[in-house]
XYZ file of N, CA and C in Angstrom:
492
model
N 16.517 -16.645 19.924
C 17.715 -16.184 20.615
C 18.639 -17.368 20.893
N 19.918 -17.076 21.066
C 20.900 -18.129 21.273
C 21.212 -18.369 22.748
N 20.534 -17.685 23.636
C 20.781 -17.868 25.063
C 21.843 -16.935 25.625
N 22.556 -16.209 24.774
C 23.580 -15.258 25.225
C 22.934 -13.901 25.427
N 23.332 -13.176 26.468
C 22.753 -11.843 26.663
C 23.229 -10.902 25.560
N 22.383 -9.961 25.187
C 22.743 -8.966 24.172
C 23.763 -7.996 24.777
N 24.800 -7.679 24.010
C 25.822 -6.729 24.460
C 25.876 -5.589 23.450
N 25.706 -4.370 23.949
C 25.791 -3.197 23.084
C 27.217 -3.070 22.539
N 27.404 -2.530 21.304
C 28.741 -2.411 20.707
C 29.734 -1.658 21.594
N 29.336 -0.559 22.204
C 30.241 0.197 23.078
C 30.679 -0.634 24.275
N 29.757 -1.398 24.823
C 30.063 -2.269 25.970
C 31.022 -3.386 25.542
N 30.828 -3.913 24.332
C 31.702 -4.980 23.830
C 33.138 -4.471 23.722
N 33.328 -3.245 23.239
C 34.673 -2.683 23.137
C 35.304 -2.517 24.509
N 34.530 -2.091 25.483
C 35.053 -1.931 26.841
C 35.472 -3.285 27.412
N 34.673 -4.318 27.157
C 35.009 -5.669 27.637
C 36.294 -6.152 26.975
N 36.423 -5.952 25.657
C 37.636 -6.366 24.946
C 38.856 -5.614 25.454
N 38.737 -4.322 25.700
C 39.857 -3.530 26.212
C 40.281 -4.018 27.590
N 39.311 -4.320 28.443
C 39.633 -4.815 29.785
C 40.327 -6.173 29.702
N 39.850 -7.046 28.820
C 40.474 -8.361 28.657
C 41.905 -8.221 28.156
N 42.128 -7.302 27.210
C 43.484 -7.079 26.690
C 44.400 -6.572 27.792
N 43.897 -5.690 28.653
C 44.707 -5.165 29.756
C 45.086 -6.275 30.732
N 44.123 -7.160 31.029
C 44.405 -8.279 31.937
C 45.461 -9.196 31.332
N 45.325 -9.518 30.049
C 46.312 -10.376 29.384
C 47.685 -9.718 29.363
N 47.744 -8.428 29.080
C 49.032 -7.726 29.050
C 49.679 -7.744 30.429
N 48.903 -7.532 31.464
C 49.453 -7.546 32.823
C 49.936 -8.945 33.188
N 49.204 -9.959 32.755
C 49.593 -11.331 33.067
C 50.900 -11.705 32.391
N 51.121 -11.180 31.177
C 52.353 -11.495 30.450
C 53.534 -10.771 31.068
N 53.351 -9.533 31.487
C 54.370 -8.737 32.170
C 55.710 -8.654 31.491
N 56.519 -7.678 31.862
C 57.911 -7.565 31.506
C 58.241 -7.187 30.083
N 57.320 -7.198 29.151
C 57.632 -6.904 27.759
C 57.160 -5.501 27.443
N 58.081 -4.667 26.990
C 57.749 -3.289 26.653
C 57.332 -3.141 25.199
N 57.103 -4.253 24.484
C 56.688 -4.171 23.096
C 55.228 -3.757 23.045
N 54.943 -2.812 22.175
C 53.564 -2.398 21.967
C 53.325 -2.324 20.474
N 52.100 -2.566 20.072
C 51.780 -2.411 18.659
C 51.191 -1.034 18.458
N 51.160 -0.601 17.198
C 50.574 0.688 16.892
C 49.132 0.714 17.366
N 48.430 -0.401 17.251
C 47.039 -0.446 17.703
C 46.955 -0.186 19.204
N 47.943 -0.659 19.973
C 47.959 -0.422 21.410
C 48.268 1.033 21.735
N 48.924 1.714 20.805
C 49.388 3.066 21.060
C 48.648 4.103 20.236
N 47.446 3.782 19.798
C 46.716 4.729 18.978
C 46.130 5.828 19.847
N 46.264 7.035 19.363
C 45.625 8.193 19.983
C 44.706 8.755 18.910
N 43.907 9.734 19.235
C 42.964 10.289 18.275
C 43.577 10.527 16.903
N 42.809 10.277 15.867
C 43.250 10.541 14.509
C 44.197 9.500 13.941
N 44.401 8.378 14.616
C 45.244 7.334 14.072
C 46.729 7.594 14.219
N 47.112 8.559 14.990
C 48.532 8.860 15.195
C 49.069 7.995 16.324
N 50.339 7.596 16.206
C 50.963 6.807 17.262
C 51.195 7.707 18.467
N 50.943 7.205 19.652
C 51.126 7.982 20.871
C 52.587 8.388 21.011
N 52.826 9.348 21.857
C 54.179 9.841 22.084
C 55.092 8.742 22.605
N 56.345 8.836 22.214
C 57.351 7.901 22.723
C 57.605 8.205 24.196
N 58.221 7.266 24.922
C 58.506 7.509 26.338
C 59.333 8.785 26.523
N 59.035 9.522 27.565
C 59.729 10.782 27.854
C 61.241 10.564 27.927
N 61.986 11.429 27.251
C 63.438 11.386 27.305
C 64.084 10.334 26.429
N 63.294 9.550 25.698
C 63.868 8.498 24.860
C 64.242 9.046 23.484
N 65.058 8.273 22.778
C 65.493 8.621 21.429
C 64.783 7.683 20.467
N 63.947 8.246 19.601
C 63.212 7.429 18.633
C 64.170 6.943 17.550
N 64.099 5.641 17.256
C 64.894 5.051 16.180
C 63.918 4.355 15.236
N 63.724 4.954 14.063
C 62.853 4.368 13.053
C 63.558 3.244 12.325
N 62.868 2.119 12.162
C 63.394 0.958 11.433
C 62.488 0.732 10.236
N 63.061 0.825 9.036
C 62.279 0.608 7.825
C 63.174 0.036 6.740
N 62.585 -0.522 5.734
C 63.365 -1.073 4.618
C 63.998 0.094 3.868
N 65.183 0.265 3.799
C 66.378 -0.358 4.354
C 67.183 0.713 5.054
N 66.691 1.196 6.171
C 67.362 2.261 6.910
C 67.073 2.171 8.402
N 68.057 2.630 9.181
C 67.906 2.833 10.619
C 68.021 4.340 10.798
N 66.966 4.965 11.352
C 66.906 6.424 11.387
C 66.700 6.922 12.818
N 67.823 7.197 13.549
C 67.669 7.777 14.891
C 67.311 9.258 14.765
N 66.476 9.749 15.692
C 66.072 11.154 15.616
C 67.214 12.103 15.958
N 68.234 11.620 16.659
C 69.448 12.383 16.925
C 70.640 11.457 16.711
N 71.826 12.030 16.472
C 73.015 11.227 16.187
C 73.927 11.062 17.392
N 73.556 11.671 18.535
C 74.399 11.541 19.724
C 73.575 11.754 20.990
N 74.183 11.334 22.104
C 73.558 11.505 23.421
C 74.672 11.546 24.457
N 74.419 12.177 25.601
C 75.425 12.155 26.671
C 75.524 10.776 27.316
N 76.702 10.478 27.846
C 76.929 9.195 28.526
C 75.959 9.030 29.691
N 75.689 7.799 30.032
C 74.777 7.471 31.126
C 73.630 6.631 30.609
N 72.507 6.704 31.295
C 71.331 5.925 30.914
C 70.707 6.542 29.663
N 70.589 5.722 28.617
C 69.995 6.159 27.351
C 68.882 5.171 27.008
N 67.710 5.715 26.684
C 66.591 4.870 26.257
C 66.324 5.111 24.788
N 66.385 4.023 24.020
C 66.036 4.069 22.605
C 64.603 3.566 22.468
N 63.818 4.238 21.615
C 62.449 3.828 21.322
C 62.471 3.284 19.901
N 62.656 1.966 19.781
C 62.760 1.293 18.482
C 61.368 1.121 17.895
N 61.160 1.658 16.692
C 59.846 1.639 16.053
C 59.970 1.061 14.651
N 59.273 -0.030 14.385
C 59.211 -0.550 13.007
C 58.172 0.294 12.300
N 58.679 1.305 11.606
C 57.826 2.310 10.974
C 56.836 1.724 9.990
N 55.692 2.367 9.930
C 54.652 1.957 8.987
C 54.660 2.845 7.752
N 55.665 3.726 7.613
C 55.712 4.655 6.490
C 56.283 4.024 5.230
N 56.465 2.723 5.206
C 56.976 2.066 4.009
C 56.144 0.822 3.732
N 56.178 0.418 2.506
C 55.448 -0.783 2.114
C 56.451 -1.888 1.816
N 56.013 -3.099 1.983
C 56.843 -4.259 1.686
C 56.393 -4.846 0.359
N 57.328 -4.909 -0.603
C 57.025 -5.517 -1.893
C 57.129 -7.028 -1.812
N 56.597 -7.688 -2.805
C 56.669 -9.153 -2.854
C 58.129 -9.577 -2.958
N 58.529 -10.548 -2.165
C 59.892 -11.079 -2.117
C 60.933 -10.045 -1.691
N 60.490 -8.974 -1.042
C 61.422 -7.955 -0.572
C 61.952 -8.273 0.821
N 61.141 -8.868 1.659
C 61.529 -9.128 3.036
C 61.284 -7.915 3.907
N 61.813 -7.968 5.119
C 61.700 -6.834 6.025
C 60.426 -6.785 6.839
N 59.719 -7.904 6.957
C 58.501 -7.913 7.767
C 58.827 -7.781 9.244
N 60.060 -8.138 9.619
C 60.517 -8.045 11.004
C 61.872 -7.345 11.015
N 62.047 -6.424 11.962
C 63.328 -5.733 12.141
C 63.779 -5.840 13.592
N 65.074 -5.719 13.796
C 65.687 -5.681 15.121
C 66.401 -4.347 15.278
N 66.709 -3.979 16.498
C 67.609 -2.857 16.761
C 68.726 -3.384 17.638
N 69.955 -3.316 17.134
C 71.132 -3.681 17.918
C 71.926 -2.413 18.187
N 72.410 -2.297 19.413
C 73.299 -1.195 19.792
C 74.669 -1.819 20.000
N 75.609 -1.437 19.139
C 76.965 -1.990 19.153
C 77.959 -0.868 19.466
N 78.931 -1.159 20.351
C 79.974 -0.183 20.688
C 81.264 -0.551 19.966
N 81.900 0.473 19.363
C 83.172 0.258 18.682
C 84.278 0.243 19.735
N 85.007 -0.874 19.787
C 86.100 -1.039 20.750
C 87.393 -0.438 20.183
N 88.390 -0.147 21.045
C 89.663 0.396 20.571
C 90.309 -0.462 19.473
N 90.058 -1.772 19.488
C 90.612 -2.682 18.479
C 89.907 -2.541 17.134
N 88.791 -1.811 17.106
C 87.997 -1.680 15.894
C 86.851 -2.671 15.823
N 86.878 -3.682 16.676
C 85.786 -4.656 16.730
C 84.562 -4.010 17.354
N 83.406 -4.646 17.117
C 82.149 -4.144 17.665
C 81.659 -5.088 18.755
N 81.151 -4.496 19.839
C 80.625 -5.268 20.967
C 79.133 -4.986 21.105
N 78.332 -6.051 21.195
C 76.897 -5.904 21.390
C 76.631 -5.403 22.805
N 75.926 -4.282 22.915
C 75.588 -3.694 24.216
C 74.151 -4.053 24.598
N 73.260 -4.065 23.621
C 71.859 -4.402 23.883
C 71.089 -4.493 22.584
N 69.902 -5.123 22.656
C 69.114 -5.260 21.437
C 67.632 -5.468 21.721
N 66.854 -5.146 20.716
C 65.422 -5.406 20.663
C 65.241 -6.293 19.443
N 64.530 -7.393 19.583
C 64.377 -8.318 18.463
C 62.927 -8.528 18.087
N 62.732 -8.852 16.813
C 61.437 -9.314 16.334
C 60.336 -8.285 16.260
N 60.661 -7.033 15.925
C 59.611 -6.021 15.819
C 58.900 -6.140 14.477
N 57.604 -6.434 14.528
C 56.793 -6.477 13.314
C 56.344 -5.058 12.984
N 55.891 -4.867 11.752
C 55.473 -3.540 11.312
C 54.435 -2.960 12.277
N 54.686 -1.737 12.717
C 53.787 -1.056 13.632
C 54.109 -1.274 15.097
N 55.063 -2.153 15.416
C 55.423 -2.391 16.809
C 56.569 -1.481 17.227
N 56.648 -1.243 18.535
C 57.706 -0.415 19.113
C 58.097 -0.995 20.463
N 59.344 -0.779 20.844
C 59.809 -1.260 22.138
C 60.906 -0.340 22.647
N 60.901 -0.104 23.944
C 61.939 0.707 24.584
C 63.113 -0.184 24.975
N 64.318 0.341 24.801
C 65.550 -0.340 25.196
C 66.386 0.661 25.978
N 66.585 0.410 27.273
C 67.358 1.311 28.121
C 68.706 0.677 28.432
N 69.773 1.443 28.168
C 71.138 0.965 28.355
C 71.966 2.006 29.086
N 72.980 1.557 29.786
C 73.960 2.443 30.415
C 75.127 2.537 29.429
N 75.290 3.693 28.784
C 76.294 3.843 27.728
C 77.466 4.715 28.168
N 78.659 4.267 27.826
C 79.890 4.999 28.089
C 80.233 5.839 26.855
N 81.058 6.893 27.014
C 81.445 7.694 25.851
C 82.108 6.814 24.783
N 81.833 7.136 23.529
C 82.448 6.405 22.429
C 81.583 6.397 21.189
N 82.062 5.629 20.202
C 81.358 5.492 18.929
C 80.539 4.202 18.947
N 79.321 4.285 18.446
C 78.386 3.167 18.441
C 77.776 3.018 17.046
N 77.159 1.874 16.831
C 76.335 1.633 15.645
C 74.963 1.194 16.107
N 73.949 1.707 15.438
C 72.577 1.246 15.615
C 72.259 0.494 14.328
N 71.870 -0.770 14.440
C 71.700 -1.567 13.230
C 70.597 -2.598 13.380
N 70.206 -3.132 12.228
C 69.308 -4.284 12.167
C 70.133 -5.416 11.589
N 70.245 -6.496 12.329
C 71.090 -7.607 11.911
C 70.270 -8.828 11.479
N 69.021 -8.608 11.078
C 68.181 -9.704 10.615
C 68.733 -10.219 9.284
N 68.803 -11.525 9.156
C 69.124 -12.186 7.889
C 67.977 -13.156 7.632
N 67.380 -13.035 6.465
C 66.222 -13.863 6.165
C 66.313 -14.433 4.753
N 65.577 -15.492 4.543
C 65.484 -16.143 3.239
C 64.135 -15.760 2.644
N 64.169 -15.093 1.477
C 62.933 -14.655 0.827
C 63.001 -15.046 -0.643
N 62.060 -15.861 -1.072
C 62.003 -16.257 -2.477
C 63.288 -16.886 -2.980
N 63.971 -17.644 -2.123
C 65.211 -18.299 -2.513
C 66.446 -17.413 -2.435
N 66.283 -16.182 -1.961
C 67.404 -15.246 -1.841
C 67.632 -14.912 -0.374
N 68.911 -14.893 0.035
C 69.250 -14.491 1.395
C 69.384 -12.970 1.432
N 68.656 -12.362 2.373
C 68.668 -10.907 2.512
C 69.227 -10.544 3.883
N 70.318 -9.773 3.894
C 70.901 -9.250 5.134
C 70.473 -7.796 5.263
N 69.714 -7.493 6.291
C 69.247 -6.122 6.488
C 70.424 -5.161 6.675
N 71.456 -5.610 7.377
C 72.642 -4.769 7.613
C 73.294 -4.385 6.288
N 73.527 -5.359 5.421
C 74.198 -5.053 4.154
C 73.290 -4.277 3.200
N 71.975 -4.334 3.412
C 71.046 -3.536 2.612
C 71.021 -2.074 3.072
N 71.752 -1.763 4.163
C 71.849 -0.370 4.609
C 71.234 -0.048 5.948
N 70.796 -1.058 6.693
C 70.162 -0.784 7.979
C 71.208 -0.628 9.079
N 71.944 0.473 9.025
C 72.971 0.800 10.020
C 73.120 2.319 10.063
N 73.343 2.833 11.268
C 73.565 4.269 11.460
C 74.602 4.461 12.566
N 75.451 5.460 12.396
C 76.430 5.806 13.426
C 75.753 6.568 14.542
N 76.269 6.376 15.754
C 75.734 7.059 16.922
C 76.901 7.337 17.866
N 76.957 8.538 18.420
C 78.057 8.926 19.308
C 77.529 9.193 20.712
N 78.261 8.688 21.707
C 77.943 8.983 23.098
C 79.071 9.869 23.606
N 78.692 11.048 24.085
C 79.667 12.050 24.524
C 79.926 11.953 26.027
N 81.108 12.402 26.417
C 81.484 12.363 27.842
C 81.074 13.543 28.533
């Protein structure tokens, strides 16, 4: 024997889960979760936060579950979807969600963002939105195999309307 007490497999999982919970609490403040953290029976991702709008991020699309919401507090549930595969030299291992408001001048103003979502991760973003036209986009620019890839120009943008 090596001097360590024997731990049953079920007990080991409980110890690991408790340690992960302690570490998560110690880190605090980050609403990012991985698919592994949100697994429910059958390998399905747990439900998104109540009242939030799911926004799927995948190569090369931003897919909100609805195209509009009433003005006020809006929570987006940004999810780097696992329903796509990444090819060699394709990029897209990390996605962002930016919420941009179209100003009367036609310029866009950054209202809020979630950055650095790896495949399978999700994060809630709650914003106070006024009526108007918005864009939901991924503005990641990366260098892959000697080529610069802009997620926005590859099509990762969707229109979104906030109603009064």
